[in-house]
mmCIF file of C-alpha atoms in Angstrom:
data_model
loop_
_atom_site.group_PDB
_atom_site.id
_atom_site.type_symbol
_atom_site.label_atom_id
_atom_site.label_comp_id
_atom_site.label_asym_id
_atom_site.label_seq_id
_atom_site.Cartn_x
_atom_site.Cartn_y
_atom_site.Cartn_z
ATOM 1 C CA UNK B 47 -51.799 -59.461 -65.050
ATOM 2 C CA UNK B 48 -54.716 -57.108 -63.947
ATOM 3 C CA UNK B 49 -52.310 -54.783 -61.508
ATOM 4 C CA UNK B 50 -50.129 -54.365 -64.228
ATOM 5 C CA UNK B 51 -52.789 -53.349 -66.122
ATOM 6 C CA UNK B 52 -54.696 -50.730 -63.743
ATOM 7 C CA UNK B 53 -50.581 -49.487 -63.733
ATOM 8 C CA UNK B 54 -50.397 -48.408 -67.668
ATOM 9 C CA UNK B 55 -53.719 -47.845 -67.292
ATOM 10 C CA UNK B 56 -53.027 -44.868 -64.679
ATOM 11 C CA UNK B 57 -49.875 -44.091 -66.467
ATOM 12 C CA UNK B 58 -51.947 -43.173 -68.808
ATOM 13 C CA UNK B 59 -54.761 -41.338 -67.649
ATOM 14 C CA UNK B 60 -51.281 -39.061 -65.651
ATOM 15 C CA UNK B 61 -49.107 -38.857 -69.062
ATOM 16 C CA UNK B 62 -53.124 -37.076 -70.766
ATOM 17 C CA UNK B 63 -53.613 -35.421 -67.398
ATOM 18 C CA UNK B 64 -49.807 -34.018 -67.989
ATOM 19 C CA UNK B 65 -49.896 -33.112 -71.552
ATOM 20 C CA UNK B 66 -52.753 -30.984 -70.849
ATOM 21 C CA UNK B 67 -51.333 -29.447 -68.433
ATOM 22 C CA UNK B 68 -48.322 -29.471 -71.215
ATOM 23 C CA UNK B 69 -50.904 -27.817 -73.405
ATOM 24 C CA UNK B 70 -52.201 -24.152 -71.065
ATOM 25 C CA UNK B 71 -48.719 -24.297 -69.981
ATOM 26 C CA UNK B 72 -47.475 -24.234 -74.043
ATOM 27 C CA UNK B 73 -50.500 -21.830 -74.964
ATOM 28 C CA UNK B 74 -49.422 -19.239 -72.177
ATOM 29 C CA UNK B 75 -45.724 -19.266 -72.983
ATOM 30 C CA UNK B 76 -46.491 -18.687 -76.648
ATOM 31 C CA UNK B 77 -48.755 -15.768 -75.836
ATOM 32 C CA UNK B 78 -46.081 -12.740 -76.894
ATOM 33 C CA UNK B 79 -46.781 -9.796 -75.103
ATOM 34 C CA UNK B 80 -45.369 -7.326 -76.759
ATOM 35 C CA UNK B 81 -49.026 -6.980 -78.949
ATOM 36 C CA UNK B 82 -51.111 -4.677 -77.394
ATOM 37 C CA UNK B 83 -54.463 -2.910 -79.279
ATOM 38 C CA UNK B 84 -54.701 -0.052 -80.586
ATOM 39 C CA UNK B 85 -55.013 1.813 -83.439
ATOM 40 C CA UNK B 86 -56.208 0.262 -85.875
ATOM 41 C CA UNK B 87 -57.363 0.228 -90.573
ATOM 42 C CA UNK B 88 -60.553 -0.259 -91.327
ATOM 43 C CA UNK B 89 -61.831 -2.471 -94.401
ATOM 44 C CA UNK B 90 -61.526 1.481 -95.855
ATOM 45 C CA UNK B 91 -57.916 1.968 -95.292
ATOM 46 C CA UNK B 92 -59.051 5.256 -92.307
ATOM 47 C CA UNK B 93 -56.792 4.313 -89.411
ATOM 48 C CA UNK B 94 -59.022 5.226 -86.051
ATOM 49 C CA UNK B 95 -57.790 8.136 -84.517
ATOM 50 C CA UNK B 96 -58.978 7.552 -80.626
ATOM 51 C CA UNK B 97 -59.874 4.371 -78.488
ATOM 52 C CA UNK B 98 -63.054 4.899 -78.967
ATOM 53 C CA UNK B 99 -62.883 5.151 -82.490
ATOM 54 C CA UNK B 100 -60.671 1.119 -81.817
ATOM 55 C CA UNK B 101 -63.579 -0.470 -79.816
ATOM 56 C CA UNK B 102 -66.399 1.007 -82.149
ATOM 57 C CA UNK B 103 -64.747 -0.967 -84.968
ATOM 58 C CA UNK B 104 -63.651 -4.268 -83.388
ATOM 59 C CA UNK B 105 -67.987 -4.042 -82.000
ATOM 60 C CA UNK B 106 -69.213 -3.445 -85.902
ATOM 61 C CA UNK B 107 -66.505 -5.529 -87.394
ATOM 62 C CA UNK B 108 -67.499 -9.504 -85.458
ATOM 63 C CA UNK B 109 -71.331 -8.016 -84.447
ATOM 64 C CA UNK B 110 -72.639 -6.894 -87.604
ATOM 65 C CA UNK B 111 -76.287 -5.161 -87.433
ATOM 66 C CA UNK B 112 -75.541 -4.066 -83.321
ATOM 67 C CA UNK B 113 -75.925 -0.437 -82.246
ATOM 68 C CA UNK B 114 -75.231 1.629 -79.061
ATOM 69 C CA UNK B 115 -77.013 1.703 -75.940
ATOM 70 C CA UNK B 116 -77.904 1.726 -72.340
ATOM 71 C CA UNK B 117 -81.281 1.127 -71.566
ATOM 72 C CA UNK B 118 -81.447 -2.457 -69.643
ATOM 73 C CA UNK B 119 -84.172 -2.596 -68.408
ATOM 74 C CA UNK B 120 -87.393 -4.701 -68.980
ATOM 75 C CA UNK B 121 -91.331 -3.291 -69.755
ATOM 76 C CA UNK B 122 -93.550 -3.990 -66.366
ATOM 77 C CA UNK B 123 -95.901 -4.910 -68.510
ATOM 78 C CA UNK B 124 -93.703 -7.876 -70.567
ATOM 79 C CA UNK B 125 -93.285 -9.625 -67.599
ATOM 80 C CA UNK B 126 -96.773 -9.788 -65.583
ATOM 81 C CA UNK B 127 -97.997 -10.867 -69.384
ATOM 82 C CA UNK B 128 -96.107 -14.071 -69.473
ATOM 83 C CA UNK B 129 -97.935 -16.960 -68.071
ATOM 84 C CA UNK B 130 -94.799 -18.963 -65.405
ATOM 85 C CA UNK B 131 -94.566 -21.917 -65.821
ATOM 86 C CA UNK B 132 -93.977 -23.765 -62.354
ATOM 87 C CA UNK B 133 -93.539 -27.373 -63.550
ATOM 88 C CA UNK B 134 -90.579 -27.023 -66.575
ATOM 89 C CA UNK B 135 -88.695 -24.530 -63.800
ATOM 90 C CA UNK B 136 -88.537 -26.639 -60.823
ATOM 91 C CA UNK B 137 -88.145 -29.696 -62.951
ATOM 92 C CA UNK B 138 -84.919 -28.497 -64.533
ATOM 93 C CA UNK B 139 -83.315 -26.409 -61.438
ATOM 94 C CA UNK B 140 -83.020 -28.643 -58.381
ATOM 95 C CA UNK B 141 -79.951 -28.314 -55.873
ATOM 96 C CA UNK B 142 -78.190 -31.716 -56.973
ATOM 97 C CA UNK B 143 -77.961 -29.918 -60.857
ATOM 98 C CA UNK B 144 -76.665 -26.125 -59.720
ATOM 99 C CA UNK B 145 -74.357 -27.748 -56.985
ATOM 100 C CA UNK B 146 -73.428 -30.016 -60.148
ATOM 101 C CA UNK B 147 -73.149 -26.802 -62.389
ATOM 102 C CA UNK B 148 -71.492 -24.603 -60.026
ATOM 103 C CA UNK B 149 -68.259 -27.308 -59.513
ATOM 104 C CA UNK B 150 -67.881 -27.658 -63.723
ATOM 105 C CA UNK B 151 -66.008 -24.922 -63.606
ATOM 106 C CA UNK B 152 -62.011 -23.499 -63.430
ATOM 107 C CA UNK B 153 -62.058 -22.453 -59.998
ATOM 108 C CA UNK B 154 -60.171 -19.067 -61.655
ATOM 109 C CA UNK B 155 -62.054 -18.845 -65.013
ATOM 110 C CA UNK B 156 -62.059 -15.522 -66.337
ATOM 111 C CA UNK B 157 -65.401 -13.409 -64.580
ATOM 112 C CA UNK B 158 -67.928 -11.430 -66.190
ATOM 113 C CA UNK B 159 -68.940 -7.998 -66.257
ATOM 114 C CA UNK B 160 -69.754 -8.132 -62.369
ATOM 115 C CA UNK B 161 -66.478 -9.793 -61.336
ATOM 116 C CA UNK B 162 -67.463 -13.047 -59.693
ATOM 117 C CA UNK B 163 -65.175 -16.467 -60.193
ATOM 118 C CA UNK B 164 -66.023 -19.686 -60.224
ATOM 119 C CA UNK B 165 -64.503 -20.000 -56.867
ATOM 120 C CA UNK B 166 -65.941 -17.977 -54.673
ATOM 121 C CA UNK B 167 -69.252 -19.943 -55.063
ATOM 122 C CA UNK B 168 -67.597 -23.301 -54.559
ATOM 123 C CA UNK B 169 -66.665 -22.196 -51.629
ATOM 124 C CA UNK B 170 -70.136 -20.958 -50.495
ATOM 125 C CA UNK B 171 -72.419 -23.952 -51.975
ATOM 126 C CA UNK B 172 -74.427 -24.214 -48.728
ATOM 127 C CA UNK B 173 -75.154 -20.104 -48.660
ATOM 128 C CA UNK B 174 -75.967 -19.266 -52.281
ATOM 129 C CA UNK B 175 -77.241 -22.817 -53.872
ATOM 130 C CA UNK B 176 -80.400 -21.978 -51.620
ATOM 131 C CA UNK B 177 -81.033 -18.802 -52.772
ATOM 132 C CA UNK B 178 -79.160 -19.286 -56.710
ATOM 133 C CA UNK B 179 -81.955 -22.208 -57.010
ATOM 134 C CA UNK B 180 -85.461 -19.779 -56.429
ATOM 135 C CA UNK B 181 -84.400 -17.168 -58.907
ATOM 136 C CA UNK B 182 -83.031 -19.733 -61.434
ATOM 137 C CA UNK B 183 -86.589 -21.588 -60.818
ATOM 138 C CA UNK B 184 -88.495 -17.551 -61.141
ATOM 139 C CA UNK B 185 -85.698 -17.090 -64.656
ATOM 140 C CA UNK B 186 -87.419 -20.316 -66.608
ATOM 141 C CA UNK B 187 -90.483 -20.158 -65.102
ATOM 142 C CA UNK B 188 -91.230 -17.244 -66.913
ATOM 143 C CA UNK B 189 -88.202 -15.925 -69.432
ATOM 144 C CA UNK B 190 -86.453 -13.305 -67.461
ATOM 145 C CA UNK B 191 -82.691 -12.439 -67.559
ATOM 146 C CA UNK B 192 -81.729 -9.944 -64.551
ATOM 147 C CA UNK B 193 -80.103 -7.767 -65.873
ATOM 148 C CA UNK B 194 -76.811 -7.171 -64.917
ATOM 149 C CA UNK B 195 -76.639 -10.573 -66.556
ATOM 150 C CA UNK B 196 -77.109 -9.033 -69.827
ATOM 151 C CA UNK B 197 -74.268 -7.631 -70.228
ATOM 152 C CA UNK B 198 -71.156 -9.903 -71.805
ATOM 153 C CA UNK B 199 -67.779 -8.888 -71.482
ATOM 154 C CA UNK B 200 -66.141 -8.763 -75.005
ATOM 155 C CA UNK B 201 -62.498 -9.237 -74.880
ATOM 156 C CA UNK B 202 -60.871 -9.858 -78.592
ATOM 157 C CA UNK B 203 -57.230 -11.807 -77.996
ATOM 158 C CA UNK B 204 -54.506 -11.960 -81.107
ATOM 159 C CA UNK B 205 -55.159 -14.874 -83.564
ATOM 160 C CA UNK B 206 -51.820 -16.380 -82.860
ATOM 161 C CA UNK B 207 -48.853 -16.764 -86.755
ATOM 162 C CA UNK B 208 -50.157 -13.580 -88.380
ATOM 163 C CA UNK B 209 -48.177 -11.576 -89.601
ATOM 164 C CA UNK B 210 -49.209 -8.182 -88.328
ATOM 165 C CA UNK B 211 -52.299 -7.174 -85.722
ATOM 166 C CA UNK B 212 -53.327 -3.766 -87.914
ATOM 167 C CA UNK B 213 -56.855 -4.885 -89.152
ATOM 168 C CA UNK B 214 -59.986 -5.827 -86.757
ATOM 169 C CA UNK B 215 -60.196 -9.103 -88.498
ATOM 170 C CA UNK B 216 -57.054 -9.502 -86.939
ATOM 171 C CA UNK B 217 -58.048 -10.831 -83.521
ATOM 172 C CA UNK B 218 -60.947 -12.129 -81.990
ATOM 173 C CA UNK B 219 -63.293 -11.577 -79.779
ATOM 174 C CA UNK B 220 -64.508 -14.148 -77.271
ATOM 175 C CA UNK B 221 -67.515 -13.039 -74.985
ATOM 176 C CA UNK B 222 -67.831 -13.461 -70.848
ATOM 177 C CA UNK B 223 -70.319 -13.743 -69.280
ATOM 178 C CA UNK B 224 -71.194 -13.699 -65.832
ATOM 179 C CA UNK B 225 -71.375 -17.589 -64.027
ATOM 180 C CA UNK B 226 -74.435 -17.410 -62.853
ATOM 181 C CA UNK B 227 -75.897 -16.924 -66.473
ATOM 182 C CA UNK B 228 -73.645 -19.705 -67.185
ATOM 183 C CA UNK B 229 -74.426 -21.906 -64.380
ATOM 184 C CA UNK B 230 -77.771 -21.096 -64.602
ATOM 185 C CA UNK B 231 -76.628 -22.192 -69.206
ATOM 186 C CA UNK B 232 -75.311 -25.228 -67.546
ATOM 187 C CA UNK B 233 -78.549 -26.874 -66.440
ATOM 188 C CA UNK B 234 -80.701 -25.464 -69.051
ATOM 189 C CA UNK B 235 -78.662 -27.018 -72.263
ATOM 190 C CA UNK B 236 -77.780 -30.895 -69.292
ATOM 191 C CA UNK B 237 -81.467 -30.962 -69.475
ATOM 192 C CA UNK B 238 -81.751 -30.228 -73.797
ATOM 193 C CA UNK B 239 -79.077 -32.823 -74.292
ATOM 194 C CA UNK B 240 -80.344 -34.917 -71.842
ATOM 195 C CA UNK B 241 -84.213 -34.738 -72.420
ATOM 196 C CA UNK B 242 -84.366 -32.674 -76.497
ATOM 197 C CA UNK B 243 -82.148 -34.614 -77.860
ATOM 198 C CA UNK B 244 -82.282 -38.345 -76.840
ATOM 199 C CA UNK B 245 -85.976 -38.120 -78.821
ATOM 200 C CA UNK B 246 -84.185 -36.704 -81.897
ATOM 201 C CA UNK B 247 -80.470 -36.531 -81.378
ATOM 202 C CA UNK B 248 -78.487 -34.802 -84.083
ATOM 203 C CA UNK B 249 -76.866 -36.268 -87.228
ATOM 204 C CA UNK B 250 -74.016 -39.370 -86.499
ATOM 205 C CA UNK B 251 -71.373 -37.003 -88.797
ATOM 206 C CA UNK B 252 -71.826 -33.966 -86.386
ATOM 207 C CA UNK B 253 -68.459 -34.420 -84.727
ATOM 208 C CA UNK B 254 -68.002 -31.320 -82.496
ATOM 209 C CA UNK B 255 -69.632 -30.192 -78.869
ATOM 210 C CA UNK B 256 -70.496 -34.042 -77.911
ATOM 211 C CA UNK B 257 -69.706 -37.037 -75.312
ATOM 212 C CA UNK B 258 -67.436 -39.189 -76.724
ATOM 213 C CA UNK B 259 -66.625 -37.498 -80.255
ATOM 214 C CA UNK B 260 -63.637 -35.103 -80.771
ATOM 215 C CA UNK B 261 -61.480 -33.764 -83.792
ATOM 216 C CA UNK B 262 -59.784 -37.989 -83.765
ATOM 217 C CA UNK B 263 -63.100 -39.638 -84.234
ATOM 218 C CA UNK B 264 -63.973 -36.787 -87.326
ATOM 219 C CA UNK B 265 -60.711 -37.251 -88.913
ATOM 220 C CA UNK B 266 -61.017 -41.277 -88.516
ATOM 221 C CA UNK B 267 -64.638 -40.995 -90.290
ATOM 222 C CA UNK B 268 -62.941 -39.261 -92.876
ATOM 223 C CA UNK B 269 -60.024 -40.815 -93.798
ATOM 224 C CA UNK B 270 -61.518 -43.925 -93.240
ATOM 225 C CA UNK B 271 -64.135 -42.824 -96.645
ATOM 226 C CA UNK B 272 -60.927 -41.917 -98.716
ATOM 227 C CA UNK B 273 -58.321 -44.799 -98.163
ATOM 228 C CA UNK B 274 -61.473 -46.413 -99.944
ATOM 229 C CA UNK B 275 -62.149 -44.276 -102.499
ATOM 230 C CA UNK B 276 -57.998 -45.199 -103.376
ATOM 231 C CA UNK B 277 -58.151 -48.592 -102.557
ATOM 232 C CA UNK B 278 -60.827 -49.292 -104.600
ATOM 233 C CA UNK B 279 -59.000 -46.740 -108.256
ATOM 234 C CA UNK B 280 -61.723 -44.273 -107.308
ATOM 235 C CA UNK B 281 -62.021 -40.914 -107.351
ATOM 236 C CA UNK B 282 -63.333 -38.793 -104.884
ATOM 237 C CA UNK B 283 -64.022 -35.314 -105.044
ATOM 238 C CA UNK B 284 -64.610 -33.229 -101.829
ATOM 239 C CA UNK B 285 -64.740 -29.030 -101.135
ATOM 240 C CA UNK B 286 -64.112 -28.397 -97.028
ATOM 241 C CA UNK B 287 -66.150 -25.234 -96.728
ATOM 242 C CA UNK B 288 -65.927 -22.763 -93.935
ATOM 243 C CA UNK B 289 -68.977 -20.650 -93.229
ATOM 244 C CA UNK B 290 -68.719 -17.027 -91.880
ATOM 245 C CA UNK B 291 -68.770 -15.716 -88.636
ATOM 246 C CA UNK B 292 -71.050 -19.169 -87.132
ATOM 247 C CA UNK B 293 -71.799 -17.829 -84.382
ATOM 248 C CA UNK B 294 -71.531 -13.743 -85.062
ATOM 249 C CA UNK B 295 -73.796 -13.818 -87.491
ATOM 250 C CA UNK B 296 -75.901 -16.417 -87.140
ATOM 251 C CA UNK B 297 -80.017 -15.432 -86.179
ATOM 252 C CA UNK B 298 -81.926 -15.873 -83.595
ATOM 253 C CA UNK B 299 -85.202 -16.484 -85.495
ATOM 254 C CA UNK B 300 -82.467 -18.922 -86.974
ATOM 255 C CA UNK B 301 -82.199 -20.682 -83.791
ATOM 256 C CA UNK B 302 -85.346 -20.708 -82.137
ATOM 257 C CA UNK B 303 -87.012 -22.641 -85.082
ATOM 258 C CA UNK B 304 -83.699 -25.385 -84.583
ATOM 259 C CA UNK B 305 -85.081 -25.791 -81.224
ATOM 260 C CA UNK B 306 -88.560 -26.415 -82.186
ATOM 261 C CA UNK B 307 -87.901 -28.141 -84.790
ATOM 262 C CA UNK B 308 -85.622 -30.910 -82.286
ATOM 263 C CA UNK B 309 -88.800 -30.748 -79.310
ATOM 264 C CA UNK B 310 -88.052 -27.746 -77.557
ATOM 265 C CA UNK B 311 -90.871 -26.620 -75.306
ATOM 266 C CA UNK B 312 -91.871 -23.033 -74.731
ATOM 267 C CA UNK B 313 -90.391 -22.291 -71.228
ATOM 268 C CA UNK B 314 -86.843 -23.798 -72.683
ATOM 269 C CA UNK B 315 -86.950 -21.700 -76.378
ATOM 270 C CA UNK B 316 -88.861 -18.591 -74.407
ATOM 271 C CA UNK B 317 -85.877 -17.909 -71.677
ATOM 272 C CA UNK B 318 -82.781 -19.185 -74.914
ATOM 273 C CA UNK B 319 -84.855 -15.885 -76.378
ATOM 274 C CA UNK B 320 -84.483 -13.765 -73.728
ATOM 275 C CA UNK B 321 -80.634 -14.331 -73.206
ATOM 276 C CA UNK B 322 -79.766 -14.032 -77.216
ATOM 277 C CA UNK B 323 -82.254 -10.917 -77.170
ATOM 278 C CA UNK B 324 -81.010 -9.118 -74.605
ATOM 279 C CA UNK B 325 -77.483 -9.577 -74.806
ATOM 280 C CA UNK B 326 -75.372 -6.632 -74.500
ATOM 281 C CA UNK B 327 -71.237 -6.483 -75.428
ATOM 282 C CA UNK B 328 -69.037 -4.421 -72.622
ATOM 283 C CA UNK B 329 -65.490 -3.784 -74.600
ATOM 284 C CA UNK B 330 -63.381 -1.933 -73.031
ATOM 285 C CA UNK B 331 -59.979 0.028 -73.980
ATOM 286 C CA UNK B 332 -57.902 1.747 -71.346
ATOM 287 C CA UNK B 333 -60.460 3.844 -69.854
ATOM 288 C CA UNK B 334 -63.325 4.166 -72.663
ATOM 289 C CA UNK B 335 -66.088 1.930 -72.612
ATOM 290 C CA UNK B 336 -68.518 1.520 -75.108
ATOM 291 C CA UNK B 337 -72.169 -1.198 -74.840
ATOM 292 C CA UNK B 338 -73.336 -2.560 -78.114
ATOM 293 C CA UNK B 339 -76.584 -4.530 -78.228
ATOM 294 C CA UNK B 340 -76.074 -7.248 -79.580
ATOM 295 C CA UNK B 341 -79.236 -7.678 -82.405
ATOM 296 C CA UNK B 342 -77.516 -11.530 -84.117
ATOM 297 C CA UNK B 343 -75.111 -14.425 -82.634
ATOM 298 C CA UNK B 344 -74.721 -16.468 -79.401
ATOM 299 C CA UNK B 345 -72.165 -15.130 -77.727
ATOM 300 C CA UNK B 346 -68.120 -17.671 -77.834
ATOM 301 C CA UNK B 347 -67.979 -18.528 -74.242
ATOM 302 C CA UNK B 348 -72.007 -18.779 -73.493
ATOM 303 C CA UNK B 349 -72.331 -22.763 -72.425
ATOM 304 C CA UNK B 350 -74.851 -23.117 -74.529
ATOM 305 C CA UNK B 351 -73.433 -21.581 -77.744
ATOM 306 C CA UNK B 352 -71.891 -24.770 -79.482
ATOM 307 C CA UNK B 353 -74.970 -26.629 -78.540
ATOM 308 C CA UNK B 354 -77.184 -23.586 -80.597
ATOM 309 C CA UNK B 355 -75.178 -23.876 -83.540
ATOM 310 C CA UNK B 356 -75.475 -28.071 -83.648
ATOM 311 C CA UNK B 357 -78.897 -27.634 -84.152
ATOM 312 C CA UNK B 358 -78.567 -25.289 -86.071
ATOM 313 C CA UNK B 359 -76.142 -26.761 -88.909
ATOM 314 C CA UNK B 360 -77.607 -29.682 -88.437
ATOM 315 C CA UNK B 361 -80.418 -29.128 -90.781
ATOM 316 C CA UNK B 362 -77.548 -28.412 -94.012
ATOM 317 C CA UNK B 363 -76.260 -32.171 -93.102
ATOM 318 C CA UNK B 364 -79.111 -33.288 -92.329
ATOM 319 C CA UNK B 365 -81.160 -32.444 -96.405
ATOM 320 C CA UNK B 366 -77.283 -34.292 -97.735
ATOM 321 C CA UNK B 367 -77.462 -37.070 -95.525
ATOM 322 C CA UNK B 368 -79.368 -39.341 -98.691
ATOM 323 C CA UNK B 369 -78.338 -37.344 -101.793
ATOM 324 C CA UNK B 370 -75.167 -39.766 -102.739
ATOM 325 C CA UNK B 371 -72.268 -37.294 -100.729
ATOM 326 C CA UNK B 372 -70.911 -37.709 -97.975
ATOM 327 C CA UNK B 373 -71.600 -34.505 -95.289
ATOM 328 C CA UNK B 374 -68.926 -34.027 -91.654
ATOM 329 C CA UNK B 375 -69.615 -31.226 -89.957
ATOM 330 C CA UNK B 376 -67.563 -30.194 -87.280
ATOM 331 C CA UNK B 377 -67.904 -26.113 -85.770
ATOM 332 C CA UNK B 378 -68.721 -24.210 -88.783
ATOM 333 C CA UNK B 379 -66.209 -26.892 -90.362
ATOM 334 C CA UNK B 380 -67.733 -28.666 -93.544
ATOM 335 C CA UNK B 381 -66.586 -31.524 -95.856
ATOM 336 C CA UNK B 382 -68.469 -33.013 -98.470
ATOM 337 C CA UNK B 383 -67.483 -36.097 -100.992
ATOM 338 C CA UNK B 384 -69.098 -37.259 -103.745
ATOM 339 C CA UNK B 385 -67.242 -40.948 -105.024
ATOM 340 C CA UNK B 386 -67.129 -41.893 -108.829
ATOM 341 C CA UNK B 387 -69.799 -39.133 -109.925
ATOM 342 C CA UNK B 388 -69.685 -35.230 -110.208
ATOM 343 C CA UNK B 389 -72.361 -34.119 -110.978
ATOM 344 C CA UNK B 390 -73.372 -35.791 -107.384
ATOM 345 C CA UNK B 391 -71.473 -32.339 -106.287
ATOM 346 C CA UNK B 392 -72.689 -29.979 -107.932
ATOM 347 C CA UNK B 393 -76.483 -30.954 -106.970
ATOM 348 C CA UNK B 394 -74.535 -31.043 -103.445
ATOM 349 C CA UNK B 395 -73.166 -27.279 -103.797
ATOM 350 C CA UNK B 396 -76.965 -26.068 -104.169
ATOM 351 C CA UNK B 397 -78.305 -27.500 -101.549
ATOM 352 C CA UNK B 398 -75.138 -25.996 -99.297
ATOM 353 C CA UNK B 399 -76.344 -22.373 -101.488
ATOM 354 C CA UNK B 400 -80.147 -22.977 -100.469
ATOM 355 C CA UNK B 401 -79.308 -23.671 -97.242
ATOM 356 C CA UNK B 402 -77.306 -20.381 -96.233
ATOM 357 C CA UNK B 403 -79.304 -18.397 -98.069
ATOM 358 C CA UNK B 404 -82.273 -19.364 -96.080
ATOM 359 C CA UNK B 405 -80.343 -18.564 -92.692
ATOM 360 C CA UNK B 406 -78.543 -16.048 -94.097
ATOM 361 C CA UNK B 407 -75.064 -17.387 -93.682
ATOM 362 C CA UNK B 408 -72.027 -17.804 -96.204
ATOM 363 C CA UNK B 409 -69.270 -19.454 -97.449
ATOM 364 C CA UNK B 410 -66.371 -17.729 -99.369
ATOM 365 C CA UNK B 411 -65.680 -19.962 -102.536
ATOM 366 C CA UNK B 412 -62.144 -18.789 -101.679
ATOM 367 C CA UNK B 413 -61.694 -19.650 -99.144
ATOM 368 C CA UNK B 414 -62.851 -23.496 -99.511
ATOM 369 C CA UNK B 415 -60.656 -26.365 -100.631
ATOM 370 C CA UNK B 416 -60.966 -28.578 -103.579
ATOM 371 C CA UNK B 417 -59.487 -32.100 -103.478
ATOM 372 C CA UNK B 418 -59.641 -34.691 -106.346
ATOM 373 C CA UNK B 419 -58.895 -38.343 -103.432
ATOM 374 C CA UNK B 420 -57.660 -40.038 -106.305
ATOM 375 C CA UNK B 421 -53.516 -42.111 -107.377
ATOM 376 C CA UNK B 422 -55.080 -41.642 -111.332
ATOM 377 C CA UNK B 423 -52.891 -39.017 -113.521
ATOM 378 C CA UNK B 424 -55.682 -37.938 -115.594
ATOM 379 C CA UNK B 425 -59.528 -37.197 -114.183
ATOM 380 C CA UNK B 426 -61.842 -38.150 -116.962
ATOM 381 C CA UNK B 427 -65.336 -36.510 -117.366
ATOM 382 C CA UNK B 428 -63.499 -33.521 -114.351
ATOM 383 C CA UNK B 429 -65.612 -30.034 -114.580
ATOM 384 C CA UNK B 430 -64.040 -27.668 -111.683
ATOM 385 C CA UNK B 431 -68.354 -27.333 -109.602
ATOM 386 C CA UNK B 432 -68.830 -23.398 -108.630
ATOM 387 C CA UNK B 433 -70.399 -22.206 -105.628
ATOM 388 C CA UNK B 434 -72.341 -19.117 -105.195
ATOM 389 C CA UNK B 435 -70.741 -18.081 -108.908
ATOM 390 C CA UNK B 436 -67.340 -18.840 -108.883
ATOM 391 C CA UNK B 437 -65.823 -21.650 -110.237
ATOM 392 C CA UNK B 438 -64.120 -23.848 -106.868
ATOM 393 C CA UNK B 439 -59.688 -24.489 -107.698
ATOM 394 C CA UNK B 440 -58.718 -27.184 -108.079
ATOM 395 C CA UNK B 441 -55.385 -27.812 -104.929
ATOM 396 C CA UNK B 442 -53.376 -31.323 -104.454
ATOM 397 C CA UNK B 443 -53.872 -30.724 -100.247
ATOM 398 C CA UNK B 444 -55.498 -28.464 -98.110
ATOM 399 C CA UNK B 445 -56.126 -28.365 -94.370
ATOM 400 C CA UNK B 446 -58.455 -29.804 -92.728
ATOM 401 C CA UNK B 447 -58.960 -29.816 -88.921
ATOM 402 C CA UNK B 448 -55.368 -28.536 -88.113
ATOM 403 C CA UNK B 449 -54.290 -31.939 -91.023
ATOM 404 C CA UNK B 450 -52.865 -31.553 -94.928
ATOM 405 C CA UNK B 451 -54.663 -34.006 -96.818
ATOM 406 C CA UNK B 452 -52.802 -34.337 -99.961
ATOM 407 C CA UNK B 453 -54.540 -36.380 -103.645
ATOM 408 C CA UNK B 454 -53.112 -39.247 -102.772
ATOM 409 C CA UNK B 455 -53.190 -39.204 -99.264
ATOM 410 C CA UNK B 456 -49.039 -39.823 -98.407
ATOM 411 C CA UNK B 457 -49.156 -37.660 -95.311
ATOM 412 C CA UNK B 458 -45.604 -36.092 -97.222
ATOM 413 C CA UNK B 459 -46.543 -33.089 -96.537
ATOM 414 C CA UNK B 460 -48.098 -32.623 -93.063
ATOM 415 C CA UNK B 461 -45.072 -34.323 -92.039
ATOM 416 C CA UNK B 462 -42.846 -31.700 -93.769
ATOM 417 C CA UNK B 463 -45.141 -28.903 -92.631
ATOM 418 C CA UNK B 464 -44.662 -30.860 -88.558
ATOM 419 C CA UNK B 465 -41.202 -31.110 -89.058
ATOM 420 C CA UNK B 466 -40.750 -27.760 -90.899
ATOM 421 C CA UNK B 467 -41.875 -26.425 -87.172
ATOM 422 C CA UNK B 468 -40.361 -28.873 -84.754
ATOM 423 C CA UNK B 469 -37.427 -27.593 -85.786
ATOM 424 C CA UNK B 470 -38.068 -23.672 -85.860
ATOM 425 C CA UNK B 471 -38.663 -24.202 -82.246
ATOM 426 C CA UNK B 472 -35.692 -25.759 -81.198
#
């Protein structure tokens, strides 16, 4: 019996590996080679006339309040004024941890500006790791980031399933930092998760970028609550919010405040702040290259970026947890659910508005889905709540984390869409 169960488990693990490989192959084959970055149309309707204008439009759209820069030096007086913390640097950076961080990367992941692939570091472990330990400890102890590490290669990839690719919003920026910086980020990320978050963990209703949690756990938690409401013949009102430009628009001081709330040491805070404030985006189109100093946001592609965003949005989830409203977060997707009393949702949305104003982020009311989960034909006492002065329109279904949820949870619309997609692929 044990042998049979072991064999079934091995077969299951093998099938998971095959599915992962198949998913990567499908993504590679589904890319349309005809989509090439060229002339774009700005929000004002003007079309770019050169590669430089196209690059500037993309960078200013996705990285607001940024400007062209050339100077990457840090004044010597600023470095001398810093008090090094060798105790914490020695604790965070060890030979074994650096080896673990280097081995955690795939062999041929896209490199940054310096052109260093992970496999170069992995094949020269005995030579580079002792030197990297000394460099990483000095950087963390003094809060210094080498100039070449602060340059982030930015690649704009087309978003899938778009009718046209003529505007800057039709492309998604992917940041490619140096793998030396990413290795050190992984060390700091591990320390924060093992030490800081062990004492003050993230809210249990956050399901992204955490071990043991995923899209499946988030959907299961939400569906169980909705099914309970339907079984009790009640009504659950659920707005589904999408925070605009969460990674690109979050302010540096907001992320630092979140670190302070969770008890991060000053040395860690200083180093993370240095990685954020000194970030320079480098984008190249044909033979034209632009360098922009980034003034806000965390790079999409950085190792620390997911954790920093989880720390920021954790404040909103914590505020609404004791208000009688269920709230769930998965990256920049926020779901609220209030059963029975509609006025509760009004106060919940007001809390969202206050939080967005404090952190200077926004939620687009026009893209917010609002569904009343119930089997009743009439909604007694229902009124359309407002978000940032705009009434939210009630709809029969909403798409959340790739799944279409209808008001009666029949799954009919979701299955129809999936069948249609499968037929088109065939």
